[in-house]
């Protein structure tokens, strides 16, 4: 039995934490035991606690050595953003083999401390100074526990129009969605965005729905299921769990041809050069006109998601990764 002490930082809701949860719970339980050590509670605490034994330290893991001595893992697996060395990883490596999944589009840190590193896309792998510094394992998404039960009516969306949806993020390109919604001329189209931002202007509530409240996972995937196109202008993505959420519901994607998006989305959508809003508009016009093309792209994305991002497939890759680390000593 290989005991993994998994350190996913604070158990907030986020792509990094969800990705970790979705592969870790599919590790072979006859060969792997997983214990969670988090920096603090968050929106995903209950999900982690329903599957694993969970311990809580504090920000930056000040008591990491005491927890290692208490839990006695075979491997500590950290989930840092990358780009710099982190003190708790250096300290932990003095007691136990440490591995890591670097979650952001950066060079992996702590290379002198860790026994192995995972990056989540070929794009991030291409950033490494030496390709032998890391292996690439895609993010998984496990939708089996979610219920798609909310309809357009639930979200206040019109039944008789094509729904072009998006999610808010903090990148400047996210504002391009609202610009397109403001300028797109087609009465058969309605825009919808889940965002925390309070917009000061509306250009007709018959044209756009802005959802400012929190959506749980059932609601979020139901929202995706209501969409005809997922229009998500963004940049500097290491992967993009939101793309997998759209692909899981057979929704074609429009985004920018930047960082990891071409490999993640592949033929499940259409990409424009970064910041080319006019090109995004033309792509959207084309998809709005062609139901067959929307269906074809959505099906390709779904098939890719099922084959590439299956949590069982990703868990097997992590099992191989951990076995290789212990075999190398």
PDB file of C-alpha atoms in Angstrom:
ATOM      1  CA  UNK A   1       0.000   0.000   0.000  1.00  0.00           C
ATOM      2  CA  UNK A   2       1.406   3.373  -1.063  1.00  0.00           C
ATOM      3  CA  UNK A   3       0.331   6.211   1.222  1.00  0.00           C
ATOM      4  CA  UNK A   4       0.063   9.610  -0.517  1.00  0.00           C
ATOM      5  CA  UNK A   5      -0.167  12.785   1.566  1.00  0.00           C
ATOM      6  CA  UNK A   6      -1.874  15.179  -0.834  1.00  0.00           C
ATOM      7  CA  UNK A   7      -1.479  18.926  -0.208  1.00  0.00           C
ATOM      8  CA  UNK A   8      -3.966  20.900  -2.364  1.00  0.00           C
ATOM      9  CA  UNK A   9      -3.544  24.158  -0.382  1.00  0.00           C
ATOM     10  CA  UNK A  10      -6.835  25.784   0.769  1.00  0.00           C
ATOM     11  CA  UNK A  11      -9.878  23.701  -0.210  1.00  0.00           C
ATOM     12  CA  UNK A  12     -11.513  26.583  -2.034  1.00  0.00           C
ATOM     13  CA  UNK A  13     -13.619  25.996  -5.111  1.00  0.00           C
ATOM     14  CA  UNK A  14     -11.287  26.142  -8.093  1.00  0.00           C
ATOM     15  CA  UNK A  15     -10.044  24.222 -11.094  1.00  0.00           C
ATOM     16  CA  UNK A  16      -6.839  23.142  -9.366  1.00  0.00           C
ATOM     17  CA  UNK A  17      -8.608  21.693  -6.343  1.00  0.00           C
ATOM     18  CA  UNK A  18     -11.362  20.074  -8.405  1.00  0.00           C
ATOM     19  CA  UNK A  19      -8.812  18.489 -10.705  1.00  0.00           C
ATOM     20  CA  UNK A  20      -6.921  17.021  -7.754  1.00  0.00           C
ATOM     21  CA  UNK A  21     -10.119  15.727  -6.158  1.00  0.00           C
ATOM     22  CA  UNK A  22     -11.282  14.089  -9.372  1.00  0.00           C
ATOM     23  CA  UNK A  23      -8.133  12.037 -10.006  1.00  0.00           C
ATOM     24  CA  UNK A  24      -7.249  11.270  -6.396  1.00  0.00           C
ATOM     25  CA  UNK A  25     -10.573   9.604  -5.607  1.00  0.00           C
ATOM     26  CA  UNK A  26     -10.086   7.234  -8.555  1.00  0.00           C
ATOM     27  CA  UNK A  27      -6.692   5.876  -7.496  1.00  0.00           C
ATOM     28  CA  UNK A  28      -6.731   2.106  -6.999  1.00  0.00           C
ATOM     29  CA  UNK A  29      -7.807   1.744  -3.363  1.00  0.00           C
ATOM     30  CA  UNK A  30      -6.197  -1.668  -3.102  1.00  0.00           C
ATOM     31  CA  UNK A  31      -2.782  -0.110  -3.776  1.00  0.00           C
ATOM     32  CA  UNK A  32      -3.056   3.550  -2.778  1.00  0.00           C
ATOM     33  CA  UNK A  33      -4.175   5.340   0.358  1.00  0.00           C
ATOM     34  CA  UNK A  34      -4.708   9.111   0.165  1.00  0.00           C
ATOM     35  CA  UNK A  35      -4.709  11.527   3.089  1.00  0.00           C
ATOM     36  CA  UNK A  36      -5.392  15.232   2.568  1.00  0.00           C
ATOM     37  CA  UNK A  37      -3.486  18.010   4.321  1.00  0.00           C
ATOM     38  CA  UNK A  38      -4.977  21.410   3.483  1.00  0.00           C
ATOM     39  CA  UNK A  39      -4.021  24.957   4.436  1.00  0.00           C
ATOM     40  CA  UNK A  40      -7.619  25.699   5.370  1.00  0.00           C
ATOM     41  CA  UNK A  41     -11.290  24.940   4.834  1.00  0.00           C
ATOM     42  CA  UNK A  42     -13.142  26.120   1.748  1.00  0.00           C
ATOM     43  CA  UNK A  43     -16.043  25.446  -0.577  1.00  0.00           C
ATOM     44  CA  UNK A  44     -14.755  21.978  -1.481  1.00  0.00           C
ATOM     45  CA  UNK A  45     -14.053  20.815   2.077  1.00  0.00           C
ATOM     46  CA  UNK A  46     -17.201  18.719   2.312  1.00  0.00           C
ATOM     47  CA  UNK A  47     -16.417  16.932  -0.962  1.00  0.00           C
ATOM     48  CA  UNK A  48     -12.862  16.114   0.115  1.00  0.00           C
ATOM     49  CA  UNK A  49     -14.021  15.058   3.591  1.00  0.00           C
ATOM     50  CA  UNK A  50     -16.628  12.702   2.100  1.00  0.00           C
ATOM     51  CA  UNK A  51     -13.868  10.698   0.394  1.00  0.00           C
ATOM     52  CA  UNK A  52     -10.633  11.130   2.381  1.00  0.00           C
ATOM     53  CA  UNK A  53      -9.247  11.696   5.846  1.00  0.00           C
ATOM     54  CA  UNK A  54      -8.597  15.446   5.880  1.00  0.00           C
ATOM     55  CA  UNK A  55      -6.274  17.377   8.181  1.00  0.00           C
ATOM     56  CA  UNK A  56      -6.001  21.164   8.313  1.00  0.00           C
ATOM     57  CA  UNK A  57      -2.825  23.133   8.918  1.00  0.00           C
ATOM     58  CA  UNK A  58      -2.587  26.878   8.179  1.00  0.00           C
ATOM     59  CA  UNK A  59      -1.480  29.127   5.327  1.00  0.00           C
ATOM     60  CA  UNK A  60       1.937  28.040   3.976  1.00  0.00           C
ATOM     61  CA  UNK A  61       1.828  24.795   6.002  1.00  0.00           C
ATOM     62  CA  UNK A  62       3.809  26.022   9.055  1.00  0.00           C
ATOM     63  CA  UNK A  63       3.415  22.620  10.759  1.00  0.00           C
ATOM     64  CA  UNK A  64       4.245  20.448   7.762  1.00  0.00           C
ATOM     65  CA  UNK A  65       7.012  18.508   9.521  1.00  0.00           C
ATOM     66  CA  UNK A  66       4.793  17.595  12.475  1.00  0.00           C
ATOM     67  CA  UNK A  67       2.054  16.352  10.145  1.00  0.00           C
ATOM     68  CA  UNK A  68       4.512  14.247   8.135  1.00  0.00           C
ATOM     69  CA  UNK A  69       5.799  12.615  11.318  1.00  0.00           C
ATOM     70  CA  UNK A  70       2.225  11.942  12.444  1.00  0.00           C
ATOM     71  CA  UNK A  71       0.772  10.690   9.135  1.00  0.00           C
ATOM     72  CA  UNK A  72       3.910   8.854   7.907  1.00  0.00           C
ATOM     73  CA  UNK A  73       3.259   9.014   4.134  1.00  0.00           C
ATOM     74  CA  UNK A  74       5.358   7.314   1.494  1.00  0.00           C
ATOM     75  CA  UNK A  75       5.077  10.369  -0.777  1.00  0.00           C
ATOM     76  CA  UNK A  76       3.959  13.952  -0.204  1.00  0.00           C
ATOM     77  CA  UNK A  77       2.319  15.367  -3.333  1.00  0.00           C
ATOM     78  CA  UNK A  78       2.059  19.156  -3.430  1.00  0.00           C
ATOM     79  CA  UNK A  79      -0.035  21.353  -5.737  1.00  0.00           C
ATOM     80  CA  UNK A  80       1.813  24.699  -5.981  1.00  0.00           C
ATOM     81  CA  UNK A  81       1.322  27.356  -8.659  1.00  0.00           C
ATOM     82  CA  UNK A  82       4.918  27.027  -9.845  1.00  0.00           C
ATOM     83  CA  UNK A  83       7.318  29.758 -10.837  1.00  0.00           C
ATOM     84  CA  UNK A  84       9.161  29.875  -7.534  1.00  0.00           C
ATOM     85  CA  UNK A  85      10.389  27.622  -4.769  1.00  0.00           C
ATOM     86  CA  UNK A  86       8.094  27.200  -1.784  1.00  0.00           C
ATOM     87  CA  UNK A  87       9.462  26.748   1.715  1.00  0.00           C
ATOM     88  CA  UNK A  88       7.130  24.002   2.915  1.00  0.00           C
ATOM     89  CA  UNK A  89       8.157  21.791  -0.021  1.00  0.00           C
ATOM     90  CA  UNK A  90      11.842  22.268   0.795  1.00  0.00           C
ATOM     91  CA  UNK A  91      11.210  21.405   4.445  1.00  0.00           C
ATOM     92  CA  UNK A  92       9.070  18.365   3.625  1.00  0.00           C
ATOM     93  CA  UNK A  93      11.694  16.976   1.243  1.00  0.00           C
ATOM     94  CA  UNK A  94      14.008  16.502   4.204  1.00  0.00           C
ATOM     95  CA  UNK A  95      11.675  13.843   5.622  1.00  0.00           C
ATOM     96  CA  UNK A  96       9.852  12.203   2.708  1.00  0.00           C
ATOM     97  CA  UNK A  97       9.966  12.024  -1.112  1.00  0.00           C
ATOM     98  CA  UNK A  98       8.046  15.014  -2.483  1.00  0.00           C
ATOM     99  CA  UNK A  99       6.314  15.268  -5.857  1.00  0.00           C
ATOM    100  CA  UNK A 100       4.179  18.063  -7.239  1.00  0.00           C
ATOM    101  CA  UNK A 101       1.596  19.067  -9.811  1.00  0.00           C
ATOM    102  CA  UNK A 102       2.361  22.601 -10.954  1.00  0.00           C
ATOM    103  CA  UNK A 103      -0.976  24.277 -11.621  1.00  0.00           C
ATOM    104  CA  UNK A 104      -0.073  27.491 -13.488  1.00  0.00           C
ATOM    105  CA  UNK A 105       1.642  28.298 -16.804  1.00  0.00           C
ATOM    106  CA  UNK A 106       5.099  28.702 -15.306  1.00  0.00           C
ATOM    107  CA  UNK A 107       8.405  26.906 -14.900  1.00  0.00           C
ATOM    108  CA  UNK A 108       8.139  24.386 -12.052  1.00  0.00           C
ATOM    109  CA  UNK A 109       9.686  25.424  -8.751  1.00  0.00           C
ATOM    110  CA  UNK A 110      11.611  23.455  -6.121  1.00  0.00           C
ATOM    111  CA  UNK A 111      13.398  21.403  -8.782  1.00  0.00           C
ATOM    112  CA  UNK A 112      16.220  20.628  -6.375  1.00  0.00           C
ATOM    113  CA  UNK A 113      13.796  19.389  -3.716  1.00  0.00           C
ATOM    114  CA  UNK A 114      11.220  17.274  -5.524  1.00  0.00           C
ATOM    115  CA  UNK A 115      11.549  13.744  -6.835  1.00  0.00           C
ATOM    116  CA  UNK A 116       9.206  14.422  -9.747  1.00  0.00           C
ATOM    117  CA  UNK A 117       6.895  17.065 -11.221  1.00  0.00           C
ATOM    118  CA  UNK A 118       3.666  16.970 -13.207  1.00  0.00           C
ATOM    119  CA  UNK A 119       2.433  19.792 -15.446  1.00  0.00           C
ATOM    120  CA  UNK A 120      -1.118  19.860 -16.761  1.00  0.00           C
ATOM    121  CA  UNK A 121      -0.623  20.678 -20.452  1.00  0.00           C
ATOM    122  CA  UNK A 122       1.876  20.313 -23.254  1.00  0.00           C
ATOM    123  CA  UNK A 123       1.983  24.106 -23.365  1.00  0.00           C
ATOM    124  CA  UNK A 124       3.254  24.279 -19.780  1.00  0.00           C
ATOM    125  CA  UNK A 125       5.678  21.456 -20.545  1.00  0.00           C
ATOM    126  CA  UNK A 126       7.062  23.575 -23.389  1.00  0.00           C
ATOM    127  CA  UNK A 127       7.915  26.327 -20.884  1.00  0.00           C
ATOM    128  CA  UNK A 128      10.259  24.087 -18.913  1.00  0.00           C
ATOM    129  CA  UNK A 129      13.990  24.638 -19.266  1.00  0.00           C
ATOM    130  CA  UNK A 130      14.474  20.880 -19.544  1.00  0.00           C
ATOM    131  CA  UNK A 131      11.629  18.599 -20.650  1.00  0.00           C
ATOM    132  CA  UNK A 132      12.960  15.959 -18.265  1.00  0.00           C
ATOM    133  CA  UNK A 133      11.998  18.258 -15.390  1.00  0.00           C
ATOM    134  CA  UNK A 134       8.337  17.236 -15.670  1.00  0.00           C
ATOM    135  CA  UNK A 135       5.751  14.914 -17.190  1.00  0.00           C
ATOM    136  CA  UNK A 136       2.431  16.060 -18.629  1.00  0.00           C
ATOM    137  CA  UNK A 137      -0.843  14.694 -17.244  1.00  0.00           C
ATOM    138  CA  UNK A 138      -4.104  16.372 -18.299  1.00  0.00           C
ATOM    139  CA  UNK A 139      -6.676  17.668 -15.858  1.00  0.00           C
ATOM    140  CA  UNK A 140      -9.626  15.327 -15.300  1.00  0.00           C
ATOM    141  CA  UNK A 141     -13.267  16.221 -14.853  1.00  0.00           C
ATOM    142  CA  UNK A 142     -15.660  13.788 -13.194  1.00  0.00           C
ATOM    143  CA  UNK A 143     -19.264  14.787 -13.914  1.00  0.00           C
ATOM    144  CA  UNK A 144     -20.775  11.514 -12.705  1.00  0.00           C
ATOM    145  CA  UNK A 145     -21.770  12.963  -9.344  1.00  0.00           C
ATOM    146  CA  UNK A 146     -23.561  16.003 -10.734  1.00  0.00           C
ATOM    147  CA  UNK A 147     -27.212  16.269 -11.710  1.00  0.00           C
ATOM    148  CA  UNK A 148     -28.206  18.253 -14.794  1.00  0.00           C
ATOM    149  CA  UNK A 149     -31.651  19.280 -13.610  1.00  0.00           C
ATOM    150  CA  UNK A 150     -32.061  23.039 -14.091  1.00  0.00           C
ATOM    151  CA  UNK A 151     -33.633  24.427 -17.263  1.00  0.00           C
ATOM    152  CA  UNK A 152     -33.491  27.692 -19.194  1.00  0.00           C
ATOM    153  CA  UNK A 153     -36.537  28.863 -17.269  1.00  0.00           C
ATOM    154  CA  UNK A 154     -34.646  28.379 -13.982  1.00  0.00           C
ATOM    155  CA  UNK A 155     -31.897  30.751 -15.162  1.00  0.00           C
ATOM    156  CA  UNK A 156     -34.332  33.235 -16.708  1.00  0.00           C
ATOM    157  CA  UNK A 157     -33.224  32.415 -20.256  1.00  0.00           C
ATOM    158  CA  UNK A 158     -35.574  32.599 -23.254  1.00  0.00           C
ATOM    159  CA  UNK A 159     -36.664  29.285 -24.737  1.00  0.00           C
ATOM    160  CA  UNK A 160     -36.913  30.468 -28.328  1.00  0.00           C
ATOM    161  CA  UNK A 161     -33.402  31.880 -28.813  1.00  0.00           C
ATOM    162  CA  UNK A 162     -29.866  30.578 -29.204  1.00  0.00           C
ATOM    163  CA  UNK A 163     -27.997  31.035 -25.933  1.00  0.00           C
ATOM    164  CA  UNK A 164     -24.401  32.289 -26.099  1.00  0.00           C
ATOM    165  CA  UNK A 165     -22.927  31.895 -22.630  1.00  0.00           C
ATOM    166  CA  UNK A 166     -19.781  32.653 -20.694  1.00  0.00           C
ATOM    167  CA  UNK A 167     -18.267  32.777 -17.223  1.00  0.00           C
ATOM    168  CA  UNK A 168     -16.565  35.754 -15.635  1.00  0.00           C
ATOM    169  CA  UNK A 169     -12.888  35.717 -14.762  1.00  0.00           C
ATOM    170  CA  UNK A 170     -10.295  38.317 -13.795  1.00  0.00           C
ATOM    171  CA  UNK A 171      -8.464  38.429 -17.119  1.00  0.00           C
ATOM    172  CA  UNK A 172      -8.883  41.565 -19.218  1.00  0.00           C
ATOM    173  CA  UNK A 173     -10.063  39.547 -22.229  1.00  0.00           C
ATOM    174  CA  UNK A 174     -13.194  38.593 -20.306  1.00  0.00           C
ATOM    175  CA  UNK A 175     -14.572  42.064 -21.073  1.00  0.00           C
ATOM    176  CA  UNK A 176     -14.564  41.112 -24.758  1.00  0.00           C
ATOM    177  CA  UNK A 177     -17.642  38.957 -24.158  1.00  0.00           C
ATOM    178  CA  UNK A 178     -19.680  41.994 -23.117  1.00  0.00           C
ATOM    179  CA  UNK A 179     -18.350  43.971 -26.068  1.00  0.00           C
ATOM    180  CA  UNK A 180     -19.502  41.253 -28.452  1.00  0.00           C
ATOM    181  CA  UNK A 181     -22.871  40.981 -26.706  1.00  0.00           C
ATOM    182  CA  UNK A 182     -23.341  44.721 -27.065  1.00  0.00           C
ATOM    183  CA  UNK A 183     -22.498  44.802 -30.786  1.00  0.00           C
ATOM    184  CA  UNK A 184     -23.846  41.479 -32.072  1.00  0.00           C
ATOM    185  CA  UNK A 185     -26.847  42.055 -34.325  1.00  0.00           C
ATOM    186  CA  UNK A 186     -29.128  39.037 -34.334  1.00  0.00           C
ATOM    187  CA  UNK A 187     -32.534  38.998 -32.691  1.00  0.00           C
ATOM    188  CA  UNK A 188     -32.496  35.206 -32.483  1.00  0.00           C
ATOM    189  CA  UNK A 189     -29.511  35.251 -30.090  1.00  0.00           C
ATOM    190  CA  UNK A 190     -29.459  35.822 -26.332  1.00  0.00           C
ATOM    191  CA  UNK A 191     -26.291  36.239 -24.240  1.00  0.00           C
ATOM    192  CA  UNK A 192     -25.798  34.986 -20.685  1.00  0.00           C
ATOM    193  CA  UNK A 193     -22.859  35.281 -18.297  1.00  0.00           C
ATOM    194  CA  UNK A 194     -22.228  34.065 -14.761  1.00  0.00           C
ATOM    195  CA  UNK A 195     -19.991  36.700 -13.194  1.00  0.00           C
ATOM    196  CA  UNK A 196     -19.282  38.422  -9.906  1.00  0.00           C
ATOM    197  CA  UNK A 197     -18.911  41.755 -11.675  1.00  0.00           C
ATOM    198  CA  UNK A 198     -21.711  44.290 -11.373  1.00  0.00           C
ATOM    199  CA  UNK A 199     -22.097  45.905 -14.769  1.00  0.00           C
ATOM    200  CA  UNK A 200     -23.071  49.573 -14.745  1.00  0.00           C
ATOM    201  CA  UNK A 201     -24.794  49.339 -18.088  1.00  0.00           C
ATOM    202  CA  UNK A 202     -27.323  47.064 -19.704  1.00  0.00           C
ATOM    203  CA  UNK A 203     -28.200  47.132 -23.366  1.00  0.00           C
ATOM    204  CA  UNK A 204     -31.600  45.557 -23.035  1.00  0.00           C
ATOM    205  CA  UNK A 205     -32.451  42.731 -20.669  1.00  0.00           C
ATOM    206  CA  UNK A 206     -34.019  41.006 -23.661  1.00  0.00           C
ATOM    207  CA  UNK A 207     -30.478  40.657 -25.060  1.00  0.00           C
ATOM    208  CA  UNK A 208     -28.408  39.524 -22.060  1.00  0.00           C
ATOM    209  CA  UNK A 209     -28.856  37.774 -18.721  1.00  0.00           C
ATOM    210  CA  UNK A 210     -26.241  38.464 -16.034  1.00  0.00           C
ATOM    211  CA  UNK A 211     -26.127  35.938 -13.178  1.00  0.00           C
ATOM    212  CA  UNK A 212     -24.327  37.405 -10.161  1.00  0.00           C
ATOM    213  CA  UNK A 213     -25.177  34.784  -7.571  1.00  0.00           C
ATOM    214  CA  UNK A 214     -23.167  31.695  -6.642  1.00  0.00           C
ATOM    215  CA  UNK A 215     -23.910  28.550  -8.661  1.00  0.00           C
ATOM    216  CA  UNK A 216     -23.257  25.125  -7.178  1.00  0.00           C
ATOM    217  CA  UNK A 217     -21.906  22.356  -9.397  1.00  0.00           C
ATOM    218  CA  UNK A 218     -25.340  21.033 -10.396  1.00  0.00           C
ATOM    219  CA  UNK A 219     -26.413  24.553 -11.345  1.00  0.00           C
ATOM    220  CA  UNK A 220     -23.168  25.325 -13.169  1.00  0.00           C
ATOM    221  CA  UNK A 221     -23.265  22.234 -15.383  1.00  0.00           C
ATOM    222  CA  UNK A 222     -26.993  22.782 -15.949  1.00  0.00           C
ATOM    223  CA  UNK A 223     -26.137  26.316 -17.103  1.00  0.00           C
ATOM    224  CA  UNK A 224     -23.629  24.880 -19.585  1.00  0.00           C
ATOM    225  CA  UNK A 225     -26.286  22.427 -20.750  1.00  0.00           C
ATOM    226  CA  UNK A 226     -28.539  25.377 -21.642  1.00  0.00           C
ATOM    227  CA  UNK A 227     -25.926  26.919 -23.951  1.00  0.00           C
ATOM    228  CA  UNK A 228     -25.678  26.649 -27.712  1.00  0.00           C
ATOM    229  CA  UNK A 229     -22.182  28.197 -27.769  1.00  0.00           C
ATOM    230  CA  UNK A 230     -19.631  28.821 -24.997  1.00  0.00           C
ATOM    231  CA  UNK A 231     -17.921  32.128 -25.828  1.00  0.00           C
ATOM    232  CA  UNK A 232     -14.972  32.473 -23.466  1.00  0.00           C
ATOM    233  CA  UNK A 233     -12.331  35.053 -24.456  1.00  0.00           C
ATOM    234  CA  UNK A 234      -9.349  34.488 -22.155  1.00  0.00           C
ATOM    235  CA  UNK A 235      -5.560  34.221 -22.101  1.00  0.00           C
ATOM    236  CA  UNK A 236      -2.628  32.745 -20.179  1.00  0.00           C
ATOM    237  CA  UNK A 237      -4.390  29.493 -19.335  1.00  0.00           C
ATOM    238  CA  UNK A 238      -2.433  26.480 -18.101  1.00  0.00           C
ATOM    239  CA  UNK A 239      -5.461  24.362 -19.014  1.00  0.00           C
ATOM    240  CA  UNK A 240      -8.964  25.690 -18.343  1.00  0.00           C
ATOM    241  CA  UNK A 241     -11.381  23.427 -16.473  1.00  0.00           C
ATOM    242  CA  UNK A 242     -14.273  25.516 -17.815  1.00  0.00           C
ATOM    243  CA  UNK A 243     -13.532  24.196 -21.304  1.00  0.00           C
ATOM    244  CA  UNK A 244     -13.970  20.638 -20.038  1.00  0.00           C
ATOM    245  CA  UNK A 245     -17.256  21.628 -18.405  1.00  0.00           C
ATOM    246  CA  UNK A 246     -18.513  22.924 -21.754  1.00  0.00           C
ATOM    247  CA  UNK A 247     -17.214  19.877 -23.627  1.00  0.00           C
ATOM    248  CA  UNK A 248     -18.921  17.547 -21.144  1.00  0.00           C
ATOM    249  CA  UNK A 249     -22.259  19.050 -22.239  1.00  0.00           C
ATOM    250  CA  UNK A 250     -21.436  18.944 -25.991  1.00  0.00           C
ATOM    251  CA  UNK A 251     -21.249  22.734 -26.216  1.00  0.00           C
ATOM    252  CA  UNK A 252     -18.969  24.144 -28.951  1.00  0.00           C
ATOM    253  CA  UNK A 253     -16.369  26.653 -27.750  1.00  0.00           C
ATOM    254  CA  UNK A 254     -15.124  29.975 -29.089  1.00  0.00           C
ATOM    255  CA  UNK A 255     -11.968  31.396 -27.534  1.00  0.00           C
ATOM    256  CA  UNK A 256      -8.528  32.769 -28.340  1.00  0.00           C
ATOM    257  CA  UNK A 257      -5.649  30.827 -29.854  1.00  0.00           C
ATOM    258  CA  UNK A 258      -3.368  31.372 -26.865  1.00  0.00           C
ATOM    259  CA  UNK A 259      -1.314  29.283 -24.426  1.00  0.00           C
ATOM    260  CA  UNK A 260      -3.009  25.916 -23.714  1.00  0.00           C
ATOM    261  CA  UNK A 261      -6.315  26.596 -25.481  1.00  0.00           C
ATOM    262  CA  UNK A 262      -5.458  25.039 -28.880  1.00  0.00           C
ATOM    263  CA  UNK A 263      -4.514  21.670 -27.359  1.00  0.00           C
ATOM    264  CA  UNK A 264      -7.296  21.606 -24.760  1.00  0.00           C
ATOM    265  CA  UNK A 265     -10.139  22.652 -27.078  1.00  0.00           C
ATOM    266  CA  UNK A 266      -8.730  21.115 -30.265  1.00  0.00           C
ATOM    267  CA  UNK A 267     -11.576  20.547 -32.770  1.00  0.00           C
ATOM    268  CA  UNK A 268     -14.207  21.053 -30.073  1.00  0.00           C
ATOM    269  CA  UNK A 269     -14.362  24.718 -30.978  1.00  0.00           C
ATOM    270  CA  UNK A 270     -12.997  27.540 -33.095  1.00  0.00           C
ATOM    271  CA  UNK A 271     -10.222  29.918 -32.027  1.00  0.00           C
ATOM    272  CA  UNK A 272      -9.325  33.465 -33.023  1.00  0.00           C
ATOM    273  CA  UNK A 273      -5.970  35.247 -32.751  1.00  0.00           C
ATOM    274  CA  UNK A 274      -5.507  36.783 -29.302  1.00  0.00           C
ATOM    275  CA  UNK A 275      -7.492  40.023 -28.847  1.00  0.00           C
ATOM    276  CA  UNK A 276      -9.036  39.843 -32.335  1.00  0.00           C
ATOM    277  CA  UNK A 277     -12.596  40.648 -31.296  1.00  0.00           C
ATOM    278  CA  UNK A 278     -13.744  41.095 -34.889  1.00  0.00           C
ATOM    279  CA  UNK A 279     -12.626  37.551 -35.670  1.00  0.00           C
ATOM    280  CA  UNK A 280     -14.531  36.262 -32.624  1.00  0.00           C
ATOM    281  CA  UNK A 281     -17.638  38.016 -33.967  1.00  0.00           C
ATOM    282  CA  UNK A 282     -17.238  36.392 -37.384  1.00  0.00           C
ATOM    283  CA  UNK A 283     -16.772  32.945 -35.821  1.00  0.00           C
ATOM    284  CA  UNK A 284     -19.870  33.461 -33.694  1.00  0.00           C
ATOM    285  CA  UNK A 285     -21.904  34.560 -36.715  1.00  0.00           C
ATOM    286  CA  UNK A 286     -20.833  31.406 -38.545  1.00  0.00           C
ATOM    287  CA  UNK A 287     -21.798  29.092 -35.661  1.00  0.00           C
ATOM    288  CA  UNK A 288     -25.111  30.852 -35.121  1.00  0.00           C
ATOM    289  CA  UNK A 289     -25.996  30.176 -38.770  1.00  0.00           C
ATOM    290  CA  UNK A 290     -24.978  26.495 -38.763  1.00  0.00           C
ATOM    291  CA  UNK A 291     -26.678  24.083 -36.378  1.00  0.00           C
ATOM    292  CA  UNK A 292     -24.821  21.185 -38.017  1.00  0.00           C
ATOM    293  CA  UNK A 293     -21.445  22.790 -37.329  1.00  0.00           C
ATOM    294  CA  UNK A 294     -22.383  23.476 -33.707  1.00  0.00           C
ATOM    295  CA  UNK A 295     -23.429  19.862 -33.312  1.00  0.00           C
ATOM    296  CA  UNK A 296     -20.280  18.542 -34.990  1.00  0.00           C
ATOM    297  CA  UNK A 297     -17.930  20.649 -32.850  1.00  0.00           C
ATOM    298  CA  UNK A 298     -19.853  19.819 -29.683  1.00  0.00           C
ATOM    299  CA  UNK A 299     -19.706  16.085 -30.378  1.00  0.00           C
ATOM    300  CA  UNK A 300     -15.976  16.194 -31.141  1.00  0.00           C
ATOM    301  CA  UNK A 301     -15.330  18.071 -27.900  1.00  0.00           C
ATOM    302  CA  UNK A 302     -17.424  15.595 -25.941  1.00  0.00           C
ATOM    303  CA  UNK A 303     -15.622  12.585 -27.418  1.00  0.00           C
ATOM    304  CA  UNK A 304     -12.226  14.169 -26.735  1.00  0.00           C
ATOM    305  CA  UNK A 305     -13.236  14.963 -23.160  1.00  0.00           C
ATOM    306  CA  UNK A 306     -14.485  11.420 -22.526  1.00  0.00           C
ATOM    307  CA  UNK A 307     -11.305   9.803 -23.849  1.00  0.00           C
ATOM    308  CA  UNK A 308      -8.636  12.250 -22.694  1.00  0.00           C
ATOM    309  CA  UNK A 309      -9.999  13.670 -19.432  1.00  0.00           C
ATOM    310  CA  UNK A 310     -11.622  10.602 -17.911  1.00  0.00           C
ATOM    311  CA  UNK A 311     -10.782  10.595 -14.184  1.00  0.00           C
ATOM    312  CA  UNK A 312     -10.061   6.872 -14.365  1.00  0.00           C
ATOM    313  CA  UNK A 313      -7.548   7.426 -17.185  1.00  0.00           C
ATOM    314  CA  UNK A 314      -5.866  10.316 -15.363  1.00  0.00           C
ATOM    315  CA  UNK A 315      -5.733   8.340 -12.100  1.00  0.00           C
ATOM    316  CA  UNK A 316      -3.905   5.505 -13.893  1.00  0.00           C
ATOM    317  CA  UNK A 317      -1.318   7.993 -15.140  1.00  0.00           C
ATOM    318  CA  UNK A 318      -0.767   9.270 -11.598  1.00  0.00           C
ATOM    319  CA  UNK A 319      -0.441   5.700 -10.338  1.00  0.00           C
ATOM    320  CA  UNK A 320       2.318   5.116 -12.891  1.00  0.00           C
ATOM    321  CA  UNK A 321       3.954   8.416 -11.922  1.00  0.00           C
ATOM    322  CA  UNK A 322       4.010   7.550  -8.197  1.00  0.00           C
ATOM    323  CA  UNK A 323       5.209   3.994  -8.832  1.00  0.00           C
ATOM    324  CA  UNK A 324       8.081   5.307 -10.945  1.00  0.00           C
ATOM    325  CA  UNK A 325       9.097   7.761  -8.222  1.00  0.00           C
ATOM    326  CA  UNK A 326       9.294   5.029  -5.585  1.00  0.00           C
ATOM    327  CA  UNK A 327      11.045   2.668  -7.976  1.00  0.00           C
ATOM    328  CA  UNK A 328      13.746   5.269  -8.629  1.00  0.00           C
ATOM    329  CA  UNK A 329      14.178   5.669  -4.872  1.00  0.00           C
TER     330      UNK A 329
END
